[in-house]
Short mmCIF file of C-alpha atoms in Angstrom, two decimals:
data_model
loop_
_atom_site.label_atom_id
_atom_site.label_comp_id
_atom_site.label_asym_id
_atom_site.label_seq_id
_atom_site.Cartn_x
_atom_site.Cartn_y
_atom_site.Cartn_z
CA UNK A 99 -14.48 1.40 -18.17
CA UNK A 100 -10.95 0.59 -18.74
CA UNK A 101 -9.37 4.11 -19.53
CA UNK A 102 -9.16 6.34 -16.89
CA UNK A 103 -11.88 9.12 -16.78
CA UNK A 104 -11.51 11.68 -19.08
CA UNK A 105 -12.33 15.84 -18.17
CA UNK A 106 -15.47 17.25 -19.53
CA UNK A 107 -15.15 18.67 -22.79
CA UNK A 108 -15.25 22.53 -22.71
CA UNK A 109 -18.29 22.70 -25.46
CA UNK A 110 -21.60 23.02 -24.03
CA UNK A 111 -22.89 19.61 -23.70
CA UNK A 112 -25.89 18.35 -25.83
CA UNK A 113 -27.69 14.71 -24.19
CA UNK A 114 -27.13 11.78 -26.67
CA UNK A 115 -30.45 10.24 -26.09
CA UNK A 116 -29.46 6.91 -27.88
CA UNK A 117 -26.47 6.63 -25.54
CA UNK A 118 -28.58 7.65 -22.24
CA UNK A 119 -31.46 5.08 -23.20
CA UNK A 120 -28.99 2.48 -23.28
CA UNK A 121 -27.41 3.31 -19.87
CA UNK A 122 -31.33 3.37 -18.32
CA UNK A 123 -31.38 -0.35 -20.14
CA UNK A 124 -27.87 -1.50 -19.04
CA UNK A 125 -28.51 0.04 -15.26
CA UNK A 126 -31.78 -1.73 -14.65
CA UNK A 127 -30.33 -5.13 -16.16
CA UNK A 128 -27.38 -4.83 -13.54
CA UNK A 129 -29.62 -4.01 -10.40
CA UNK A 130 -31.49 -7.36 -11.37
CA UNK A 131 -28.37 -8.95 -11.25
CA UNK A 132 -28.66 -8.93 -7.08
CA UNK A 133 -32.28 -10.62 -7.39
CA UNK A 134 -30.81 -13.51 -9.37
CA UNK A 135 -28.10 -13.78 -7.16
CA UNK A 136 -30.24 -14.00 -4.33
CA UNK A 137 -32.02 -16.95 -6.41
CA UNK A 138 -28.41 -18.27 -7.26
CA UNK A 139 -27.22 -18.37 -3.86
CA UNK A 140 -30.57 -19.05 -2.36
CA UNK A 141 -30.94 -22.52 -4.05
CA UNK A 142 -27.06 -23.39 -3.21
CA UNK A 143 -28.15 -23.39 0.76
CA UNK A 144 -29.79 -25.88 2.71
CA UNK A 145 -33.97 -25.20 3.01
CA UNK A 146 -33.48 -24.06 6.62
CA UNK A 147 -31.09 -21.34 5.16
CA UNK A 148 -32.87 -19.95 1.75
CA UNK A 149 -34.85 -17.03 3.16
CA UNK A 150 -31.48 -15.63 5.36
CA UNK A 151 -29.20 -16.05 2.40
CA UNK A 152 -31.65 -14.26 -0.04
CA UNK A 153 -32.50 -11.27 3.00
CA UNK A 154 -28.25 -11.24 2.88
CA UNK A 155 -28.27 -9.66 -0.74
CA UNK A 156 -31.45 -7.76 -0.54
CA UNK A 157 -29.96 -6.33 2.41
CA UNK A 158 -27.27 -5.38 0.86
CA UNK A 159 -29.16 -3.91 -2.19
CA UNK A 160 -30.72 -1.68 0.40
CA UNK A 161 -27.98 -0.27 2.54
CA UNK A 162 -25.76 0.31 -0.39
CA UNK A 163 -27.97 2.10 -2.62
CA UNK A 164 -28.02 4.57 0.06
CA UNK A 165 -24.92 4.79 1.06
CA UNK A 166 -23.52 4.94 -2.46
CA UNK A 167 -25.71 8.10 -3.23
CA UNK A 168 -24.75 9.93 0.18
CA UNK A 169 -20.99 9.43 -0.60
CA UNK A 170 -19.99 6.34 -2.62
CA UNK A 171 -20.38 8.13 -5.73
CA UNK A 172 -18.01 11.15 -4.55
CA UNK A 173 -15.63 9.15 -2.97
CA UNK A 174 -15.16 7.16 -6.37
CA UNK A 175 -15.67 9.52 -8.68
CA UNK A 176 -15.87 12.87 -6.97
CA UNK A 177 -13.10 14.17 -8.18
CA UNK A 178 -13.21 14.40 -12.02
CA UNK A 179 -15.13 17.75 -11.71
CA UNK A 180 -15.64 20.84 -9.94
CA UNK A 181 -12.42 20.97 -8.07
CA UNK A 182 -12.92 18.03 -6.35
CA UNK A 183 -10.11 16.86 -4.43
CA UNK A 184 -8.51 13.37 -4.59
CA UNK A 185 -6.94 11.91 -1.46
CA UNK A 186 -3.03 10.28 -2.82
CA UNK A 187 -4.54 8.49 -5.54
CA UNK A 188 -6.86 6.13 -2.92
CA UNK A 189 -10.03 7.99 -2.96
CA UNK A 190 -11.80 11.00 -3.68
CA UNK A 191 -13.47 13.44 -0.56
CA UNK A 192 -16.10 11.69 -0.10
CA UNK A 193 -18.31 15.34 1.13
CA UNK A 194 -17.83 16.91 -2.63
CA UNK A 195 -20.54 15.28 -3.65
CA UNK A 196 -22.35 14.47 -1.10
CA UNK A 197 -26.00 13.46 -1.81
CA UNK A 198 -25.53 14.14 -5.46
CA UNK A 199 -27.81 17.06 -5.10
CA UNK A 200 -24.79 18.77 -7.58
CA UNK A 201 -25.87 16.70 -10.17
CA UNK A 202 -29.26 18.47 -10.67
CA UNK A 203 -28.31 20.72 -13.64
CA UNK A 204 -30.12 23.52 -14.66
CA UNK A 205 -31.96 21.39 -16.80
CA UNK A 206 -32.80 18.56 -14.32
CA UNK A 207 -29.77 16.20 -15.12
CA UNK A 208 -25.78 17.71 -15.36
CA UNK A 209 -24.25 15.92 -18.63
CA UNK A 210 -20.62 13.78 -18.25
CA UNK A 211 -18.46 12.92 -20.83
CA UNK A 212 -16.73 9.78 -19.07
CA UNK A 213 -14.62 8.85 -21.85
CA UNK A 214 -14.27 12.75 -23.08
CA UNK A 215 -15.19 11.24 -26.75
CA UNK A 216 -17.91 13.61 -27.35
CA UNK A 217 -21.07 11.10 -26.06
CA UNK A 218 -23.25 13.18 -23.03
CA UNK A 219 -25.35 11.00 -20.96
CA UNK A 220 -26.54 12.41 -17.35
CA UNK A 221 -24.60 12.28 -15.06
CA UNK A 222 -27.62 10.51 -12.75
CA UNK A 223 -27.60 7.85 -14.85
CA UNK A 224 -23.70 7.17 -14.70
CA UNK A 225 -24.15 7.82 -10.73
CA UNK A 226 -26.86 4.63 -10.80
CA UNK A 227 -24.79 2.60 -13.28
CA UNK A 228 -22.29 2.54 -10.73
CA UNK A 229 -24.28 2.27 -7.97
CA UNK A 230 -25.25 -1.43 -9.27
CA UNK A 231 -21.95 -2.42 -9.44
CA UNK A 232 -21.36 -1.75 -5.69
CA UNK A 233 -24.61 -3.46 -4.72
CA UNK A 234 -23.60 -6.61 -6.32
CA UNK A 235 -20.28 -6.54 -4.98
CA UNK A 236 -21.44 -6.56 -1.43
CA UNK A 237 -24.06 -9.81 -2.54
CA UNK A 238 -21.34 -11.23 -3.60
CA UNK A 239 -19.45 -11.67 -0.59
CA UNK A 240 -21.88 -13.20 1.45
CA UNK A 241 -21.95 -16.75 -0.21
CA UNK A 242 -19.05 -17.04 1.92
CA UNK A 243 -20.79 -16.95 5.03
CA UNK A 244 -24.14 -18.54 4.34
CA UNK A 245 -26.07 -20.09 7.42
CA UNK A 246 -24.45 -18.83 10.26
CA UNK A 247 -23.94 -15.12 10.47
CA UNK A 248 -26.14 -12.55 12.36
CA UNK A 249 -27.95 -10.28 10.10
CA UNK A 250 -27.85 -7.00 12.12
CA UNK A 251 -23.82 -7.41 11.29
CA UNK A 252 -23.85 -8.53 7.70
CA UNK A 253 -25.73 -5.21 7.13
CA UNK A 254 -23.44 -3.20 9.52
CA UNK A 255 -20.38 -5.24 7.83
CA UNK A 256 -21.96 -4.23 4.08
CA UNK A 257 -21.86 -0.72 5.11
CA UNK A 258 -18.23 -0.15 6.39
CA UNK A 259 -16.43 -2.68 3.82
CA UNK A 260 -18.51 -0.97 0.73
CA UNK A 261 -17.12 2.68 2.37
CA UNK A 262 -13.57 1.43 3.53
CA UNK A 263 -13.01 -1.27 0.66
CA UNK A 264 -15.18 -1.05 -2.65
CA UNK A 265 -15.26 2.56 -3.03
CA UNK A 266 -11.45 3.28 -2.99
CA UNK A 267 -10.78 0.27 -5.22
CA UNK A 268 -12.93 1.92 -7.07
CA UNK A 269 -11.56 5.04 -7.43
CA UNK A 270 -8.14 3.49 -7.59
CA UNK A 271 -9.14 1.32 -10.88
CA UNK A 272 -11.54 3.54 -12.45
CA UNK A 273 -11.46 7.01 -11.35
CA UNK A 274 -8.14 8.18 -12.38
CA UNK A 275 -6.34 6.62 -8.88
CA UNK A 276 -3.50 4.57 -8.69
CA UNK A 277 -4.29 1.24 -10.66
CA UNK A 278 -5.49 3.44 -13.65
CA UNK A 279 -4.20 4.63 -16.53
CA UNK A 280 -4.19 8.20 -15.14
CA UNK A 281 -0.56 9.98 -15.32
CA UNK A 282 -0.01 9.72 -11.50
CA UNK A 283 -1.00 6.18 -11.59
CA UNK A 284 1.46 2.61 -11.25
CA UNK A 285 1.26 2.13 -14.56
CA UNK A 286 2.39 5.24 -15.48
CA UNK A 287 5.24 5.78 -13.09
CA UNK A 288 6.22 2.00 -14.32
CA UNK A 289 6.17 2.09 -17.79
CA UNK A 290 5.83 6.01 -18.46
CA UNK A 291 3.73 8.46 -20.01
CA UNK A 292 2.23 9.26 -23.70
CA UNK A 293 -0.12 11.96 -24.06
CA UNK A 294 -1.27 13.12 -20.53
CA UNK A 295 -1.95 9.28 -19.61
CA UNK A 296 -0.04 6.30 -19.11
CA UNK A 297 1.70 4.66 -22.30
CA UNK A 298 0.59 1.15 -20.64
CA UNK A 299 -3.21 1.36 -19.75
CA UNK A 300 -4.65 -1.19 -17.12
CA UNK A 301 -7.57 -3.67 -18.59
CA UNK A 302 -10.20 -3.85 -16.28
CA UNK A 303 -12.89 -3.27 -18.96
CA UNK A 304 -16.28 -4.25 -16.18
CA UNK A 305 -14.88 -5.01 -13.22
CA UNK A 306 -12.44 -7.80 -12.59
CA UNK A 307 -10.42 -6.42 -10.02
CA UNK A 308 -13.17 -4.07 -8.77
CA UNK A 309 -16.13 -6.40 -8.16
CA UNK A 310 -14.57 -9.91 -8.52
CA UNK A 311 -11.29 -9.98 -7.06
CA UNK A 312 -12.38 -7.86 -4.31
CA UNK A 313 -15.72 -9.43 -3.54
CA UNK A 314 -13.28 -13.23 -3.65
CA UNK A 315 -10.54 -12.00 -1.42
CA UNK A 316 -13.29 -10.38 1.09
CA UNK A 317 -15.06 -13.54 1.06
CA UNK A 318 -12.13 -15.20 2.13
CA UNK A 319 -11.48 -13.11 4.68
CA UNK A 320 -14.48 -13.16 6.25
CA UNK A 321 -15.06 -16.93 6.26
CA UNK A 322 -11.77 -17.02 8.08
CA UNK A 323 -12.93 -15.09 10.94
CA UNK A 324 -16.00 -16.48 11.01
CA UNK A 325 -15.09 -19.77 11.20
CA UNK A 326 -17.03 -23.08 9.94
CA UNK A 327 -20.44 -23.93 9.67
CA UNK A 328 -21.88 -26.77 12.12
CA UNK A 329 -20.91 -30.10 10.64
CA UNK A 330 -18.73 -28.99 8.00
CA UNK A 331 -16.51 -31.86 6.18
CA UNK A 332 -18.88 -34.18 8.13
CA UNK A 333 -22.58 -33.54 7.51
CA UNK A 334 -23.44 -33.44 3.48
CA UNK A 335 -24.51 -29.88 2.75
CA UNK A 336 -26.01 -30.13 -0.23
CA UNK A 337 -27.93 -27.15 -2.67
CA UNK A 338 -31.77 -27.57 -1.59
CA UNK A 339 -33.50 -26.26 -4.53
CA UNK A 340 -31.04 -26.73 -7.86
CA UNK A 341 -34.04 -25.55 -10.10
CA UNK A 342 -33.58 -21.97 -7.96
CA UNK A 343 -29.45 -22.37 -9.02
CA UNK A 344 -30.61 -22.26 -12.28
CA UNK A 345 -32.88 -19.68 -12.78
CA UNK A 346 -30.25 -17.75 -10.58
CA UNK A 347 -27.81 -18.27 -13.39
CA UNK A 348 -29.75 -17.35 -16.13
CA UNK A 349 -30.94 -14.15 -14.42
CA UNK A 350 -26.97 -13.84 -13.62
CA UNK A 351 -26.53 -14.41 -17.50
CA UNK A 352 -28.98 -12.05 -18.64
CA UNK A 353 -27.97 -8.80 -16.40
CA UNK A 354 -24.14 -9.64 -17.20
CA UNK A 355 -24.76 -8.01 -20.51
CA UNK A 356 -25.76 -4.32 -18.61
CA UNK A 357 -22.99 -5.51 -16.68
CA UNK A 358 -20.31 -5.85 -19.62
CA UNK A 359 -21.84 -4.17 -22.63
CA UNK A 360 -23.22 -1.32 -20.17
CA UNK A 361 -19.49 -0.50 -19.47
CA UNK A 362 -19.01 1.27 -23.24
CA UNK A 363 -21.44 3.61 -21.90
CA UNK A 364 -22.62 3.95 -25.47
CA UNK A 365 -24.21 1.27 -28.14
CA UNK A 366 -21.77 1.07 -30.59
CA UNK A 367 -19.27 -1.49 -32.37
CA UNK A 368 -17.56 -2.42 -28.95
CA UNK A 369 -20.26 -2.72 -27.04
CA UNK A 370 -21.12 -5.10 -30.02
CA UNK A 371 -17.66 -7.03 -29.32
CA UNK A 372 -18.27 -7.11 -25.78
CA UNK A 373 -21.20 -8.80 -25.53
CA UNK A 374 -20.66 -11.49 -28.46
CA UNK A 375 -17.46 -12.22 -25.76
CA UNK A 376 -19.23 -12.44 -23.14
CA UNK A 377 -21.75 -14.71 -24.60
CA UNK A 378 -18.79 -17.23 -25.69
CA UNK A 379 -16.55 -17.16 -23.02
CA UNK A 380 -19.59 -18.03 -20.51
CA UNK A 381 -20.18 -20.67 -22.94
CA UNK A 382 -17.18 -22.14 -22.93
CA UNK A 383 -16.28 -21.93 -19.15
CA UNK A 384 -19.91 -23.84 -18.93
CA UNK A 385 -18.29 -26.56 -21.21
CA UNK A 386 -14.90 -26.57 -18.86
CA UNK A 387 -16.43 -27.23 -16.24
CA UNK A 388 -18.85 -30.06 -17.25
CA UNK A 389 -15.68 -31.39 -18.52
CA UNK A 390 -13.58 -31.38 -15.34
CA UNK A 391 -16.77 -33.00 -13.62
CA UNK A 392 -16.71 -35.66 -15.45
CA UNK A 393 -13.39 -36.64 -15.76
CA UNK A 394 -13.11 -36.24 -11.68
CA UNK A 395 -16.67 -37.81 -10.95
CA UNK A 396 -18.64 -39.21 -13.51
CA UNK A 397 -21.09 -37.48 -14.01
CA UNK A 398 -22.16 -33.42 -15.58
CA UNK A 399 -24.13 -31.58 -13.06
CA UNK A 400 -26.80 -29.20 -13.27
CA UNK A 401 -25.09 -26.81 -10.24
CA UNK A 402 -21.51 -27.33 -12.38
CA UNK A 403 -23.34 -25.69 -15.60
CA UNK A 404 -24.55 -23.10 -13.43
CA UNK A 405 -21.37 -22.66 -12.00
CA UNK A 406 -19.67 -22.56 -15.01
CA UNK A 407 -21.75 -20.32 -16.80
CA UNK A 408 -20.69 -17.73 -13.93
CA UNK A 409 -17.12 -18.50 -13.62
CA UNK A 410 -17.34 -17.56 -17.34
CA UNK A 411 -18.95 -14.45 -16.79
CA UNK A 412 -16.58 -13.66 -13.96
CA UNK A 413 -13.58 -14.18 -16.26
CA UNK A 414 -14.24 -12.34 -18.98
CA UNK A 415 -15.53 -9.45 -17.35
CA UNK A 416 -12.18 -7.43 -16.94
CA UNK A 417 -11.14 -8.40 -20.89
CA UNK A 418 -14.54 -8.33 -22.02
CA UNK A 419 -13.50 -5.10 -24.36
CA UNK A 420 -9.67 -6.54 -25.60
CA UNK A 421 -10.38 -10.01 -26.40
CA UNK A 422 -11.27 -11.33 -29.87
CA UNK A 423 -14.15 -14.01 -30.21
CA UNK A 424 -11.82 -17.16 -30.06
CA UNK A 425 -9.76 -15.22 -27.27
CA UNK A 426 -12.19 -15.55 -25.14
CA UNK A 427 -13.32 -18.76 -25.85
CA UNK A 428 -10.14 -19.60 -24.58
CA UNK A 429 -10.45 -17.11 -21.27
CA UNK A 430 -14.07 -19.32 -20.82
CA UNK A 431 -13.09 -22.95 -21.09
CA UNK A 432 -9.88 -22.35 -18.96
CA UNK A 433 -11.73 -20.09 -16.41
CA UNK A 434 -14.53 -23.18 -16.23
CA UNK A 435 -12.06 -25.83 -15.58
CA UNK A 436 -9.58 -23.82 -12.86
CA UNK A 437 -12.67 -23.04 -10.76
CA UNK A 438 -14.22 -26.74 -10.74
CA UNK A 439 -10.93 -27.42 -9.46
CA UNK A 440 -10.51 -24.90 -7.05
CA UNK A 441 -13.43 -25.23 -5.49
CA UNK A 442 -12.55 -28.44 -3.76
CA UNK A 443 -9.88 -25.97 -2.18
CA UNK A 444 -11.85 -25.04 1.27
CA UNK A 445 -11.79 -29.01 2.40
CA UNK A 446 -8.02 -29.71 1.34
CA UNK A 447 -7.51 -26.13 3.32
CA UNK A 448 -9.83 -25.98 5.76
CA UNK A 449 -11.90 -22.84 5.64
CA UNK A 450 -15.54 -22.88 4.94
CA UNK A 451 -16.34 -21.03 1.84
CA UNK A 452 -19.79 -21.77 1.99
CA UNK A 453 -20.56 -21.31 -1.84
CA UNK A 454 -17.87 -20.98 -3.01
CA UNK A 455 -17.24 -17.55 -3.40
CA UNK A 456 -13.68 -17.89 -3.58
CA UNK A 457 -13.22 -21.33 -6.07
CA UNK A 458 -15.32 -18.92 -8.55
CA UNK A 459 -15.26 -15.17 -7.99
CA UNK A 460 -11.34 -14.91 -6.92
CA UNK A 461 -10.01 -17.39 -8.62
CA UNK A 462 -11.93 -16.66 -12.35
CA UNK A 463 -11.47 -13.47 -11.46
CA UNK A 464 -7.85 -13.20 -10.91
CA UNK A 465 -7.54 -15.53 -14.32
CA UNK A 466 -9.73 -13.30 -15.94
CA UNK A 467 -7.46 -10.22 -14.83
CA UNK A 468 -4.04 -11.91 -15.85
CA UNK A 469 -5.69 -13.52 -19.39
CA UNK A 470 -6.61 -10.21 -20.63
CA UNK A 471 -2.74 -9.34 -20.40
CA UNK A 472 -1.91 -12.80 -22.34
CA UNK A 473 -5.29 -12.48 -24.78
CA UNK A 474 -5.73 -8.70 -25.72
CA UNK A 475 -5.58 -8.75 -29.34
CA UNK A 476 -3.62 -4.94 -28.97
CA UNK A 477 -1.00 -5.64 -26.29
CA UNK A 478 -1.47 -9.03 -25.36
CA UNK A 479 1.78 -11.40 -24.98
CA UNK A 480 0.09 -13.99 -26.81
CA UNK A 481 -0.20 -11.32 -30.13
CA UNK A 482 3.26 -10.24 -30.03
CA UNK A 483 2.08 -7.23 -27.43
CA UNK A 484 5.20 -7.53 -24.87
CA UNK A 485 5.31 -8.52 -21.63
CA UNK A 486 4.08 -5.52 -20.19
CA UNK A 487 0.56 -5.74 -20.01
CA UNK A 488 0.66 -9.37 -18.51
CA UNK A 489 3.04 -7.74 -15.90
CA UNK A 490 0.56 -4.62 -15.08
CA UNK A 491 -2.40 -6.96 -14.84
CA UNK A 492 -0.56 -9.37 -12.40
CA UNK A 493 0.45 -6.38 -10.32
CA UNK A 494 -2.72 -4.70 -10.52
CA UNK A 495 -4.97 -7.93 -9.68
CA UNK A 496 -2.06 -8.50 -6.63
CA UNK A 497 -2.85 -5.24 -5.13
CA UNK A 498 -6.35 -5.43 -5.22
CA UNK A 499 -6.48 -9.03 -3.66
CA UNK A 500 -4.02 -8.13 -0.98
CA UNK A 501 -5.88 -4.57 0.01
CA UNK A 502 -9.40 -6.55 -0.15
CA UNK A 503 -8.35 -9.24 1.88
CA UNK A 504 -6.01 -6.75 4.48
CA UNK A 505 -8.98 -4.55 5.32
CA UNK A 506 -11.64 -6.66 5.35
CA UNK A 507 -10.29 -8.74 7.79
CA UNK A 508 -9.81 -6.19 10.17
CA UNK A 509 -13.34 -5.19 9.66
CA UNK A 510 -14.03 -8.57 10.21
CA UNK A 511 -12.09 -9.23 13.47
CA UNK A 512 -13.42 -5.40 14.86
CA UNK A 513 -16.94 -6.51 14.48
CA UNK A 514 -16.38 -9.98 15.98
CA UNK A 515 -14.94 -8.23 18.63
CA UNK A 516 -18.13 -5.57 19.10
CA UNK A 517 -21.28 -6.82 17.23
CA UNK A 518 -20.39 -11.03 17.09
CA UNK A 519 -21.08 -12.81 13.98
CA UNK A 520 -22.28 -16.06 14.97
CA UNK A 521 -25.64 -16.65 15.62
CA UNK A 522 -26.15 -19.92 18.71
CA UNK A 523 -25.27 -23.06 17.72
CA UNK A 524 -28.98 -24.08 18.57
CA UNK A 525 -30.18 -21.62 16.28
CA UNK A 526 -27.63 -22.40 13.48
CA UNK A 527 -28.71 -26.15 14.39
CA UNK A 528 -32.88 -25.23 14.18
CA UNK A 529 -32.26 -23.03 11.02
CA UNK A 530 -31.56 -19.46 10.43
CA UNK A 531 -34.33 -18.44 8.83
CA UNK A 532 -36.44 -19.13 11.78
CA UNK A 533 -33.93 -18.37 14.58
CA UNK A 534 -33.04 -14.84 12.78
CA UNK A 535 -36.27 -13.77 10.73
CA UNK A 536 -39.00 -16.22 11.94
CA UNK A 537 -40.21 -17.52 8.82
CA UNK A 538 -39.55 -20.49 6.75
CA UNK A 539 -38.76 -20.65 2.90
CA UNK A 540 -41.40 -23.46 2.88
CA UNK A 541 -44.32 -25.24 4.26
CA UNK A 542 -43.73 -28.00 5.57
CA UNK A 543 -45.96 -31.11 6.89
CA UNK A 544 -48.82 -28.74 5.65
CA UNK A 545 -48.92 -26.30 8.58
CA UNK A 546 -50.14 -22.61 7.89
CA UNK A 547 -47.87 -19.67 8.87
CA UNK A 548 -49.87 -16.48 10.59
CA UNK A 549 -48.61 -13.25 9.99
CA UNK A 550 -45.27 -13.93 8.17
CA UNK A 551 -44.63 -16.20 11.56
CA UNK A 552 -45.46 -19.95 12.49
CA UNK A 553 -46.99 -20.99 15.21
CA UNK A 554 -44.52 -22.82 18.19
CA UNK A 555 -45.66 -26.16 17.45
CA UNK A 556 -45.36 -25.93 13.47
CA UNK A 557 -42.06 -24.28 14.18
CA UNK A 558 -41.01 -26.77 16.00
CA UNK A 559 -42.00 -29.95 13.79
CA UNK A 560 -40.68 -28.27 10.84
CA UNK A 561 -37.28 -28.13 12.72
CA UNK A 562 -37.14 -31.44 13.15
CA UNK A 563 -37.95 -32.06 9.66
CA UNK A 564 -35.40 -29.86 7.97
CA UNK A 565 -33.25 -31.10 11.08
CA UNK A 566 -32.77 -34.80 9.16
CA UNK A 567 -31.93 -32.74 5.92
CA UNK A 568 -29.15 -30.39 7.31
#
């Protein structure tokens, strides 16, 4: 997805099945992505905690899939057709589209071109492609906040930052807006214009600034107005269920190909490239991490493989379509080692990035941005490409950070403000998953749960059980 949308070509459209069967593949292998998050994230929380973290991205898969279909869709990408209009370069009216009914077609699907190369697919199928991508986004963000935020305003919170935040970013970086390659764009007015589009284009092949950077710098945000978790720096909070991490990761692993490949929009030789990167880069950043872990303390650990493998995915999603195989090798193992590091950030700084959100999805993600700029084998600085492309990607993944973090703080503060974040410190201290959805993630002690709910005296007992685990 790294050139900016093209027009529709002019021809009357014929459906290139091969193409539209691979979008239907890539699609479902992204929206599966949320699921293994929630097993990701799920086994990185403390046992009182797993059910509320999980609910936090299956929440999020709900609200969002609605909301992107009423007007996500139009206000990213409304305006590449039908005289839809696009608001300075930020977003696109967000009522052209509304609903998607448009889409219909005479024949039950309207075709897109995105990349005007000749390749149909329905335009339904785009629409869900990119609904995925906004779904995860939202997940995302909440491994900042684990254990202590109330759930009625996590999904209020998922439905104004995904309307305020994701979907101009979006627009901005993909749909022919301001960090794109379109002629109005910054890296046209910067560096000028060849063709109808700009003569430097902006490499955000899958999503670095998009999903990554934003989804980091949001977390950030947030866990700064929400403040710390009970006990934090003092009490050991460590990952319940590691087995969970892993399967998480693999999942992670497994949908990242939609994810990257998926972005071609087509099976072909790139998509080809893109996912034989992907599959080394994660590698790699695996093997940089294990590395830094051992050098710091001694030992490899299952959670550092896991969170290598997705600092490697994060990185080399924006280059995913530029690099050469040994590129990103290079992207990987430096992306693994700068996020073992930087996730010991939040206790030399102070703010509670719960799991680490930041130390992997900002931080790989900004490296990711800025490496494509040094790696591309076309325009890279490290293949005799100029300076630039580094110089558009640092701008471009500057922006993004600063407008994610600006605006979702506000959100932030306005809901602390209206709605509160924090649940009690009683029920933060007895577990979330009780306090908020009365359930447990497990049995404990052997007592039976009735109707989704435990009786008082089980629920009690098995607070004071998870109580001397917290």
């Amino acid at each position: 997805m790294t050139p900016a949308l093209m027009p529709f070509a002019a021809e009357p459209p014929v459906i290139n099945e091969a193409a539209t069967a691979f979008m239907l593949i890539a699609s479902s292998m992204v929206l599966l992505m949320t699921p293994g998050l929630a097993l990701f994230y799920g086994g990185m929380t403390r046992s009182k905690s797993v059910l509320n973290m999980m609910m936090m991205s299956f929440g999020a898969m709900a609200v969002v899939g609605i909301v992107y279909v009423l007007w996500g869709y139009s206000m990213s990408f409304g305006n590449l057709q039908d005289g839809g209009s696009d608001i300075a370069g930020i977003f696109a009216n967000p009522f052209h589209l509304f609903g998607l009914s448009q889409l219909a077609g005479e024949d039950g699907a309207r075709l897109i071109d995105p990349f005007g190369v000749g390749v149909f697919i329905p335009e339904y199928i785009y629409a869900g492609f990119q609904l995925t991508f906004a779904v995860i986004t939202v997940a995302l963000i909440s491994g900042a906040i684990a254990d202590r935020v109330k759930f009625g305003t996590w999904i209020t919170f998922a439905v104004i930052w995904v309307t305020i935040v994701y979907f101009p970013i979006a627009h901005m970086v993909w749909g022919g807006g301001l960090l794109s390659g379109a002629e109005g764009g910054l890296s046209a007015k910067l560096f000028g214009v060849t063709d109808g589009v700009a003569s430097v284009l902006p490499i955000d092949f899958a999503g670095g600034t998009v999903v990554h950077i934003n989804a980091g710098a949001a977390g950030l945000a947030l866990a700064l107005v929400v403040g710390k978790r009970l006990g934090f720096g003092k009490v050991a909070m460590r990952p319940h269920n590691l087995p969970l991490v892993m399967i998480g990761a693999g999942l992670l692993w497994f949908g990242w190909f939609g994810f990257n490949a998926g972005s071609e929009l087509a099976a072909d030789g790139l998509a080809s490239a893109v996912w034989l990167n992907t599959t080394v880069a994660t590698c790699a950043a695996a093997i940089g991490w294990l590395v830094v872990e051992k050098i710091r303390d001694g030992h490899a650990t299952s959670l550092g493989a896991a969170s290598g493998v997705v600092a490697g995915l994060v990185a080399i999603t924006p280059a995913c379509g530029a690099l050469s195989p040994v590129g990103s090798i290079i992207l990987g193992v430096v992306a693994g080692g700068l996020s073992a590091l930087a996730v010991g950030l939040k206790y030399k700084l102070g703010y509670d990035d719960s799991l680490d959100v930041v130390g992997v999805h900002l931080v790989a993600g900004l490296w990711g941005t800025v490496g494509a700029g040094l790696l591309a084998t076309s325009t890279g600085l490290f293949y005799g490409g100029g300076w630039q492309q580094t110089v558009l990607q640092v701008l471009v993944a500057a922006i993004s950070l600063v407008l994610s973090f600006v605006l979702t703080y506000a959100i932030a503060l306005g809901l602390k403000a209206t709605l509160g974040w924090r649940i009690t410190e009683d029920e933060e201290s007895e577990g979330i998953d009780q306090a908020v959805h009365a359930e447990s993630g497990y049995e404990i002690g052997g007592f039976a749960a009735s109707g989704g709910r435990t009786t008082s005296r089980p629920a009690v007992q098995a607070s004071k059980v998870e109580g001397a685990n917290a």
